[in-house]
Amino acid sequence: MSRRITRLIHHPYRAPAGFEAVPPAVHKASTVIFPNVAALRARDWRSKAGYTYGLHGTPTTFTLEERIATLEGGRHCVLAPSGLAALALVNLALLRAGDELLLPDNVYGPSKDLARSLLDGWGIAHRLYDPLDAGALAAAIGPRTRLLWIEAAGSVTMEFPDVRGLVRVARAQGLTVALDNTWGAGLAFDPFDLGEGLRVDVSMHALTKYPSGGADVLMGSVTTVDPALHERVLLAHMRLGLGVGANDAETILRALPTLELRYDAQDRAAREIAAWLQRQSAIRRVLHPALPGSPGHEHWAGLCTRAAGLFSVLFDEGVEPARVDAFVDALKLFRIGYSWAGPVSLAVPYDLSSMRRDRSALPGTLVRFSIGLEAVEDLKADLAQALAAIG
Ligand SMILES: *Cc1c(COP(=O)(O)O)cnc(C)c1O
């Protein structure tokens, strides 16, 4: 008879199989256990038919991947430990030294930083293109250009590009098209069915934002349709060791059923608050793709009816940046912070000089708002008192 501690660790009890409940089970493992050496040698980690190692997937992560693929209208999905990791994974999977990628000028800041630092050091060059000038894209494409990134809308300047126009140019030049679909969240438009026979190749999503909805987890996804493209992403994912935690996957699985309700509620609230801010004298311009006059509004209207609960304002140039900071500091319900799509409304001032080479359409100081789930009247009152506080 073995010792009690050994019996405890090798406990013979197996709970009966067949437990069914509404939430998917949470499986945790570094490794799985094989019944014998032949099974260990035979297992193919690339297929979802079985399990080989925690990094290569568990029932919990496979379940989340399948649901995100459904949300995005794709076939294959790979999870990464943050949106930024997912974005980096796409670049590392698809680019080699000597290749070039194209980024919109207003791209998510850390994406530009990745291109300028690590990718550049590895011999992968990048060019910036004006997201609002699809006609100029062709001129930015060189013989080594492989990958085009699109962000619709840009998450700070809220400019909405002509997604179909950009995809059409990229197709004609044989580029792979990757979309940062965090803003659209799989709800505002269908990245794999843009209409007119067009689609992106890769949809990357910061699940940190809407799919989580709780401001409590970081995760990203890379969704594809083409199996060969998926395999390239999957191989890079395995080689880089980009696993996600089971508890984090569970948090997102739990939040996914309310995704659409939250998206629409935050959309409604954001539009109401954006329209109200447009009438305030200190505000020069409200940047919200669903508002007529906002940059790229016509492109948004041609592709979407919904919008994320995210928008920016440009303060009048007469309001100096220190007063804009004082406005943000005076907010009480709106908290100061970067992320978005959580329950708490957030505000953050941005320096546009690193974000847009041509600032002529975006004068003044920019503040971005993420609208949470608070009552709209309370949020408006908070903005009103903060505007009054800076005179
Ligand atoms: C937040 C965000 C990311 C990165 O997501 P993290 O999970 O925070 O790394 C990428 N793109 C956009 C547009 C984002 O808003």
CSV table of N, CA and C in Angstrom, one decimal, residues 273 276-277 280 315 326-336 344-347 369-372 374-390:
chain,number,residue,atom,x,y,z
A,273,ILE,N,-24.3,61.1,-26.3
A,273,ILE,CA,-23.3,62.0,-25.6
A,273,ILE,C,-22.5,62.7,-26.6
A,276,TRP,N,-24.5,65.6,-28.0
A,276,TRP,CA,-24.6,66.6,-26.9
A,276,TRP,C,-23.3,67.4,-26.9
A,277,LEU,N,-22.2,66.7,-26.9
A,277,LEU,CA,-20.9,67.4,-26.9
A,277,LEU,C,-20.7,68.3,-28.1
A,280,GLN,N,-21.5,71.9,-27.4
A,280,GLN,CA,-20.8,72.6,-26.4
A,280,GLN,C,-19.7,73.5,-27.0
A,315,PHE,N,-10.8,69.8,-28.8
A,315,PHE,CA,-11.1,71.0,-28.1
A,315,PHE,C,-10.7,72.2,-29.0
A,326,ALA,N,-7.0,69.8,-17.4
A,326,ALA,CA,-7.8,70.2,-16.2
A,326,ALA,C,-9.2,69.7,-16.3
A,327,PHE,N,-9.7,69.7,-17.6
A,327,PHE,CA,-11.1,69.2,-17.8
A,327,PHE,C,-11.1,67.7,-17.5
A,328,VAL,N,-10.1,67.0,-18.0
A,328,VAL,CA,-10.1,65.5,-17.8
A,328,VAL,C,-10.0,65.2,-16.3
A,329,ASP,N,-9.1,66.0,-15.6
A,329,ASP,CA,-8.9,65.8,-14.2
A,329,ASP,C,-10.2,66.1,-13.4
A,330,ALA,N,-11.0,67.0,-13.9
A,330,ALA,CA,-12.3,67.4,-13.2
A,330,ALA,C,-13.4,66.4,-13.3
A,331,LEU,N,-13.3,65.5,-14.3
A,331,LEU,CA,-14.3,64.4,-14.4
A,331,LEU,C,-14.3,63.5,-13.2
A,332,LYS,N,-15.6,63.1,-12.8
A,332,LYS,CA,-15.7,62.3,-11.6
A,332,LYS,C,-16.1,60.9,-12.0
A,333,LEU,N,-17.2,60.8,-12.8
A,333,LEU,CA,-17.6,59.4,-13.2
A,333,LEU,C,-16.7,58.8,-14.3
A,334,PHE,N,-16.3,59.6,-15.3
A,334,PHE,CA,-15.3,59.2,-16.2
A,334,PHE,C,-14.0,59.1,-15.5
A,335,ARG,N,-13.4,57.9,-15.6
A,335,ARG,CA,-12.1,57.8,-15.0
A,335,ARG,C,-11.0,57.9,-16.1
A,336,ILE,N,-9.8,58.1,-15.7
A,336,ILE,CA,-8.7,58.4,-16.7
A,336,ILE,C,-8.0,57.0,-17.0
A,344,VAL,N,-17.1,51.0,-16.9
A,344,VAL,CA,-16.8,52.3,-16.4
A,344,VAL,C,-16.4,53.2,-17.6
A,345,SER,N,-17.0,54.4,-17.7
A,345,SER,CA,-16.6,55.3,-18.8
A,345,SER,C,-15.2,55.8,-18.5
A,346,LEU,N,-14.4,56.0,-19.6
A,346,LEU,CA,-13.0,56.4,-19.5
A,346,LEU,C,-12.8,57.6,-20.4
A,347,ALA,N,-11.8,58.4,-20.0
A,347,ALA,CA,-11.4,59.5,-20.8
A,347,ALA,C,-9.8,59.5,-20.8
A,369,PHE,N,-13.1,59.4,-25.5
A,369,PHE,CA,-14.0,58.8,-24.5
A,369,PHE,C,-14.4,57.4,-24.8
A,370,SER,N,-14.4,56.6,-23.8
A,370,SER,CA,-15.0,55.3,-23.9
A,370,SER,C,-16.3,55.3,-23.0
A,371,ILE,N,-17.4,55.0,-23.6
A,371,ILE,CA,-18.7,55.1,-22.9
A,371,ILE,C,-18.9,53.8,-22.2
A,372,GLY,N,-19.1,53.8,-20.9
A,372,GLY,CA,-19.4,52.6,-20.2
A,372,GLY,C,-20.9,52.2,-20.1
A,374,GLU,N,-22.9,53.3,-17.5
A,374,GLU,CA,-23.6,54.2,-16.5
A,374,GLU,C,-24.8,54.8,-17.2
A,375,ALA,N,-25.7,55.5,-16.4
A,375,ALA,CA,-26.8,56.2,-17.0
A,375,ALA,C,-26.3,57.4,-17.8
A,376,VAL,N,-26.9,57.6,-19.0
A,376,VAL,CA,-26.4,58.6,-19.9
A,376,VAL,C,-26.5,60.0,-19.3
A,377,GLU,N,-27.6,60.3,-18.6
A,377,GLU,CA,-27.8,61.6,-18.0
A,377,GLU,C,-26.7,61.9,-16.9
A,378,ASP,N,-26.3,60.9,-16.2
A,378,ASP,CA,-25.2,61.1,-15.2
A,378,ASP,C,-23.9,61.4,-15.9
A,379,LEU,N,-23.7,60.7,-17.0
A,379,LEU,CA,-22.4,61.0,-17.8
A,379,LEU,C,-22.4,62.4,-18.4
A,380,LYS,N,-23.6,62.8,-18.9
A,380,LYS,CA,-23.7,64.2,-19.5
A,380,LYS,C,-23.4,65.2,-18.4
A,381,ALA,N,-24.1,65.0,-17.2
A,381,ALA,CA,-23.9,65.9,-16.1
A,381,ALA,C,-22.4,66.0,-15.7
A,382,ASP,N,-21.8,64.9,-15.7
A,382,ASP,CA,-20.3,64.8,-15.3
A,382,ASP,C,-19.5,65.7,-16.3
A,383,LEU,N,-19.8,65.5,-17.6
A,383,LEU,CA,-19.1,66.3,-18.6
A,383,LEU,C,-19.4,67.8,-18.5
A,384,ALA,N,-20.7,68.1,-18.2
A,384,ALA,CA,-21.1,69.5,-18.1
A,384,ALA,C,-20.3,70.1,-16.9
A,385,GLN,N,-20.3,69.4,-15.8
A,385,GLN,CA,-19.6,70.1,-14.6
A,385,GLN,C,-18.1,70.2,-14.9
A,386,ALA,N,-17.5,69.3,-15.6
A,386,ALA,CA,-16.1,69.4,-15.9
A,386,ALA,C,-15.8,70.5,-16.9
A,387,LEU,N,-16.7,70.7,-17.9
A,387,LEU,CA,-16.6,71.8,-18.8
A,387,LEU,C,-16.7,73.1,-18.1
A,388,ALA,N,-17.7,73.2,-17.2
A,388,ALA,CA,-17.9,74.4,-16.4
A,388,ALA,C,-16.7,74.7,-15.6
A,389,ALA,N,-16.0,73.7,-15.0
A,389,ALA,CA,-14.9,73.9,-14.2
A,389,ALA,C,-13.7,74.6,-14.9
A,390,ILE,N,-13.6,74.4,-16.2
A,390,ILE,CA,-12.5,75.0,-16.9
A,390,ILE,C,-12.9,76.3,-17.6
